[in-house]
Short mmCIF file of C-alpha atoms and ligand atoms in Angstrom, two decimals:
data_model
loop_
_atom_site.label_atom_id
_atom_site.label_comp_id
_atom_site.label_asym_id
_atom_site.label_seq_id
_atom_site.Cartn_x
_atom_site.Cartn_y
_atom_site.Cartn_z
CA MET A 6 116.21 -192.06 92.21
CA ASP A 7 115.35 -191.54 95.20
CA PHE A 8 114.84 -195.71 96.51
CA LEU A 9 118.05 -196.42 94.29
CA GLN A 10 120.11 -193.48 96.56
CA PHE A 11 119.28 -195.27 99.43
CA SER A 12 119.90 -198.57 98.64
CA VAL A 13 123.87 -197.44 97.80
CA SER A 14 124.02 -195.72 100.85
CA SER A 15 122.83 -198.02 102.74
CA ASN A 16 124.77 -200.45 101.15
CA TRP A 17 128.21 -198.59 101.60
CA PHE A 18 127.26 -198.14 105.26
CA LYS A 19 126.93 -201.97 104.80
CA LEU A 20 129.24 -202.72 103.69
CA SER A 21 131.89 -200.27 106.20
CA MET A 22 130.13 -202.84 108.83
CA PRO A 23 132.64 -205.40 110.42
CA VAL A 24 131.22 -208.32 108.91
CA GLU A 25 129.27 -210.73 110.51
CA ASP A 26 130.85 -212.81 113.64
CA ILE A 27 130.84 -216.50 113.02
CA SER A 28 132.77 -217.27 116.63
CA THR A 29 132.47 -217.76 120.25
CA ASN A 30 134.92 -215.63 121.15
CA GLY A 31 134.61 -212.28 118.74
CA HIS A 32 132.98 -210.14 120.84
CA LEU A 33 135.12 -209.98 122.84
CA ILE A 34 137.27 -207.98 120.21
CA ASP A 35 134.28 -205.88 118.68
CA GLY A 36 133.66 -205.32 122.72
CA LEU A 37 137.15 -203.81 123.25
CA TRP A 38 136.22 -202.52 119.43
CA ASN A 39 133.65 -200.18 119.88
CA TYR A 40 134.50 -199.28 123.82
CA THR A 41 137.85 -197.80 121.75
CA THR A 42 135.94 -195.77 119.06
CA LEU A 43 133.59 -194.41 121.93
CA LEU A 44 135.49 -193.47 124.41
CA GLY A 45 138.13 -191.92 121.23
CA ILE A 46 134.52 -190.08 120.63
CA PHE A 47 133.90 -188.83 123.97
CA TYR A 48 137.30 -187.47 123.85
CA PHE A 49 137.15 -185.92 119.90
CA ILE A 50 134.36 -183.86 121.14
CA LEU A 51 135.87 -182.39 124.48
CA VAL A 52 138.47 -181.79 122.74
CA CYS A 53 136.17 -180.11 119.48
CA ILE A 54 134.40 -178.18 122.66
CA GLY A 55 137.32 -176.84 124.52
CA LEU A 56 139.05 -175.54 120.60
CA PHE A 57 135.80 -173.35 119.00
CA GLY A 58 134.34 -172.69 122.71
CA PHE A 59 137.36 -171.43 123.97
CA SER A 60 137.55 -169.46 119.89
CA TYR A 61 134.09 -168.02 120.86
CA LEU A 62 134.98 -166.68 123.95
CA TYR A 63 138.51 -165.43 123.87
CA SER A 64 138.10 -164.11 120.00
CA HIS A 65 138.02 -160.55 118.92
CA LYS A 66 135.08 -158.99 119.66
CA ARG A 67 134.80 -159.98 123.56
CA SER A 68 138.47 -159.87 124.32
CA LYS A 69 139.41 -157.19 123.43
CA THR A 70 142.88 -156.83 125.61
CA PRO A 71 145.62 -159.71 124.66
CA TYR A 72 145.82 -161.68 127.12
CA TYR A 73 149.59 -163.42 128.12
CA THR A 74 149.57 -166.56 129.63
CA TYR A 75 153.13 -168.64 129.60
CA GLY A 76 150.72 -171.98 131.71
CA ASN A 77 153.09 -172.60 134.74
CA LYS A 78 150.85 -171.58 137.22
CA LYS A 79 149.29 -173.98 139.94
CA LYS A 80 146.49 -174.27 138.60
CA HIS A 81 147.07 -174.84 134.69
CA LEU A 82 149.99 -176.86 135.87
CA PHE A 83 146.82 -179.03 137.83
CA ILE A 84 144.19 -178.73 135.06
CA THR A 85 147.14 -180.04 132.13
CA ALA A 86 148.40 -183.43 134.67
CA PHE A 87 144.63 -183.91 134.62
CA ILE A 88 143.47 -184.41 131.83
CA GLY A 89 146.98 -186.66 130.92
CA ALA A 90 145.96 -188.84 133.64
CA ALA A 91 141.89 -189.56 132.42
CA VAL A 92 142.29 -189.78 129.10
CA PHE A 93 146.31 -192.29 130.09
CA LEU A 94 144.34 -193.94 132.96
CA SER A 95 140.68 -194.67 130.96
CA VAL A 96 142.05 -194.87 126.91
CA ASP A 97 144.99 -197.20 127.37
CA LEU A 98 145.51 -198.63 130.95
CA ASN A 99 141.76 -199.60 130.70
CA ILE A 100 141.83 -200.83 127.12
CA THR A 101 145.85 -202.78 128.54
CA ARG A 102 143.18 -203.77 131.52
CA LEU A 103 140.45 -205.27 129.26
CA SER A 104 142.88 -207.52 126.72
CA ASN A 105 145.19 -208.55 129.36
CA ASN A 106 141.97 -210.09 130.94
CA ASP A 107 140.99 -211.12 127.71
CA MET A 108 143.84 -213.09 125.82
CA LEU A 109 144.86 -214.53 130.15
CA ALA A 110 141.12 -215.77 130.03
CA VAL A 111 140.55 -216.56 126.56
CA PHE A 112 142.83 -216.24 123.92
CA TRP A 113 146.32 -217.95 124.73
CA LYS A 114 143.96 -220.77 126.98
CA TRP A 115 145.08 -223.25 124.60
CA PRO A 116 142.96 -226.10 123.59
CA ASP A 117 144.37 -229.12 124.77
CA PRO A 118 144.20 -231.97 122.00
CA LYS A 119 145.21 -235.03 124.95
CA THR A 120 141.92 -234.34 127.07
CA GLU A 121 139.63 -232.71 124.17
CA LYS A 122 138.41 -232.51 120.83
CA VAL A 123 140.31 -230.42 118.81
CA ILE A 124 140.85 -230.11 115.10
CA ARG A 125 144.20 -229.20 114.43
CA VAL A 126 145.76 -228.07 111.15
CA GLU A 127 148.44 -226.42 109.71
CA VAL A 128 149.20 -223.17 108.14
CA MET A 129 152.87 -222.67 105.56
CA ALA A 130 151.95 -219.02 104.27
CA GLN A 131 153.67 -218.38 101.60
CA GLN A 132 154.33 -215.76 98.36
CA TRP A 133 150.83 -215.17 97.69
CA MET A 134 148.75 -219.29 99.10
CA TRP A 135 147.92 -220.22 102.70
CA SER A 136 147.93 -224.58 102.59
CA PHE A 137 146.26 -226.28 105.17
CA ARG A 138 146.95 -230.29 106.47
CA TYR A 139 145.08 -231.50 108.45
CA ALA A 140 146.99 -235.77 110.84
CA GLY A 141 145.52 -237.71 108.19
CA ALA A 142 144.39 -241.34 110.02
CA ASP A 143 147.20 -241.07 111.59
CA ASP A 144 147.00 -238.25 114.14
CA LEU A 145 150.37 -237.90 112.71
CA PHE A 146 151.61 -234.40 110.85
CA GLY A 147 154.55 -234.37 108.05
CA THR A 148 153.03 -237.91 106.56
CA ALA A 149 152.27 -239.34 104.00
CA ASP A 150 148.66 -239.47 104.48
CA ASP A 151 148.26 -236.10 105.50
CA ILE A 152 144.64 -233.74 103.94
CA VAL A 153 146.58 -230.86 102.51
CA THR A 154 145.27 -227.95 100.71
CA ASN A 155 145.45 -224.48 98.92
CA ASN A 156 143.28 -221.52 99.88
CA ASP A 157 140.52 -223.28 100.76
CA LEU A 158 139.95 -224.15 104.44
CA ARG A 159 136.94 -226.36 105.59
CA VAL A 160 136.28 -227.31 109.87
CA PRO A 161 133.67 -228.24 110.97
CA MET A 162 131.78 -225.82 113.67
CA ASN A 163 131.02 -226.47 117.42
CA THR A 164 134.08 -228.11 118.05
CA LYS A 165 138.06 -226.18 119.16
CA ILE A 166 139.75 -225.62 115.84
CA LEU A 167 144.11 -225.16 116.66
CA PHE A 168 146.08 -223.47 114.50
CA HIS A 169 150.22 -224.17 113.95
CA LEU A 170 151.28 -221.03 111.54
CA THR A 171 154.93 -220.29 110.24
CA SER A 172 155.70 -219.26 106.24
CA LYS A 173 157.81 -220.52 103.70
CA ASP A 174 159.46 -217.14 102.83
CA VAL A 175 158.15 -213.21 104.79
CA ILE A 176 155.44 -212.54 107.02
CA HIS A 177 152.72 -212.87 107.01
CA SER A 178 149.14 -212.37 108.27
CA PHE A 179 146.54 -215.03 109.41
CA PHE A 180 143.62 -212.83 108.31
CA VAL A 181 140.22 -214.69 109.57
CA PRO A 182 137.50 -211.87 109.86
CA SER A 183 134.18 -213.95 110.64
CA VAL A 184 136.20 -214.99 114.51
CA ARG A 185 137.82 -211.77 114.39
CA LEU A 186 141.38 -213.42 114.72
CA LYS A 187 144.62 -212.28 112.98
CA VAL A 188 147.82 -213.56 113.84
CA ASP A 189 151.82 -213.49 112.30
CA THR A 190 152.30 -215.94 109.79
CA ILE A 191 156.63 -215.66 110.90
CA PRO A 192 159.77 -217.98 109.01
CA GLY A 193 161.53 -220.27 110.78
CA ARG A 194 158.68 -219.75 114.17
CA ILE A 195 155.63 -221.65 114.76
CA THR A 196 152.48 -218.82 116.00
CA ARG A 197 148.89 -220.47 117.21
CA VAL A 198 145.57 -219.37 117.08
CA TRP A 199 142.62 -221.27 118.04
CA TRP A 200 138.74 -220.18 117.95
CA ASP A 201 135.51 -221.88 118.20
CA ALA A 202 132.94 -221.57 115.40
CA ASN A 203 129.24 -221.69 115.95
CA LYS A 204 127.37 -220.70 112.23
CA ALA A 205 127.57 -223.73 109.22
CA GLY A 206 129.29 -220.79 105.62
CA GLN A 207 131.30 -219.90 103.51
CA TYR A 208 133.68 -216.86 104.44
CA ASP A 209 137.11 -214.89 103.93
CA ILE A 210 140.57 -215.15 104.82
CA ALA A 211 142.97 -212.59 104.03
CA CYS A 212 146.40 -211.85 103.86
CA ALA A 213 146.29 -209.02 106.68
CA GLU A 214 150.63 -207.99 105.78
CA MET A 215 151.97 -206.79 102.95
CA CYS A 216 153.82 -209.56 102.03
CA GLY A 217 154.70 -208.30 97.81
CA THR A 218 153.43 -208.12 95.02
CA HIS A 219 150.64 -210.01 94.68
CA HIS A 220 149.59 -209.70 97.99
CA TYR A 221 146.23 -208.78 97.70
CA LEU A 222 146.41 -211.69 95.76
CA MET A 223 146.04 -213.53 99.03
CA LYS A 224 143.78 -214.98 99.74
CA ALA A 225 141.48 -218.18 101.32
CA SER A 226 138.35 -219.83 101.86
CA LEU A 227 136.84 -220.96 104.79
CA THR A 228 133.48 -223.66 104.88
CA VAL A 229 132.10 -224.44 108.38
CA TYR A 230 130.69 -227.57 108.17
CA THR A 231 128.37 -229.43 110.85
CA GLU A 232 129.73 -231.67 112.17
CA GLU A 233 129.21 -234.39 110.45
CA ASP A 234 128.75 -232.65 106.46
CA PHE A 235 132.62 -231.95 107.94
CA ASN A 236 133.44 -235.97 107.90
CA LYS A 237 132.39 -236.74 104.63
CA TRP A 238 134.33 -234.67 103.96
CA LEU A 239 137.48 -235.51 105.35
CA ASN A 240 137.22 -239.12 105.07
CA ALA A 241 136.17 -238.65 100.87
CA SER A 242 139.56 -235.83 101.34
CA GLN A 243 141.71 -238.75 103.46
CA THR A 244 140.29 -242.09 100.25
CA ILE A 245 142.21 -239.49 97.90
CA ALA A 246 144.68 -238.63 99.92
CA MET A 247 145.83 -242.55 100.31
CA THR A 248 145.16 -242.90 96.98
CA THR A 249 147.43 -239.58 95.90
CA ASN A 250 149.97 -238.05 97.39
CA ASN A 251 153.19 -238.66 96.08
CA PRO A 252 155.79 -238.26 98.74
CA GLU A 253 158.52 -237.14 96.44
CA ASP A 254 156.45 -234.63 95.13
CA LYS A 255 158.09 -231.72 97.46
CA ASN A 256 155.24 -228.78 97.42
CA LEU A 257 153.44 -231.97 100.02
CA ALA A 258 156.40 -232.24 102.47
CA TRP A 259 155.85 -229.11 103.69
CA GLY A 260 154.27 -230.63 106.40
CA TRP A 261 156.70 -229.98 110.95
CA LYS A 262 156.10 -232.95 113.55
CA TRP A 263 153.03 -231.31 115.45
CA GLU A 264 153.94 -229.97 118.72
CA TYR A 265 152.30 -229.25 122.42
CU1 LIG B 18 150.76 -212.22 102.76
#
């Protein structure tokens, strides 16, 4: 019985932890998350010490004479300003600085398909599914040989994958916990995200924006292949697409011309 309880609780602990990070840059997000959490705990403890410490020090037993303060003495103003500035500098400004650095140095350094190897994918979100489009043999999007999959994204590992995303109906959010990335998909607008995964396997994609009654069903699978396996899959899918894609099929016609 003890053993059972232990396994249940350790399982809950495991469930409450983030999934394994399989990306090259996910540690930046985890670092920011840990930093924020630790500082939050630090200030929480500080506030608790103040709250319970002063309640104890100035309880009725210890100090019988009431003492009135308006908090407007120089000393009070200074202490208040100091605490406020410490929180603002160490939490707000520092998080802004760290995340801004990461955005500029990594997440907004868009891979350039003209100069390096990049797999490009167009993503269309709709109530309630994800569609993915690869350019196919002609390297152009929105043409008859495109490879289109539903709720099934497959990419190679150790390669930069660049996504251009949009939505057919309402705002959705493309969320891939295993690479620590999330980006909104917005009707009439194209958003971008890129990653480089380094571990083959199968992972989850979810919608992270409350988008309607079946929002919770908006789940897709991500398969990260070795490069060899990915090429095999791509070639096989290309053959299928060439023979079965119907140019009249309106469900297939959502692709757009890729712009950099
Ligand atoms: Cu959604």
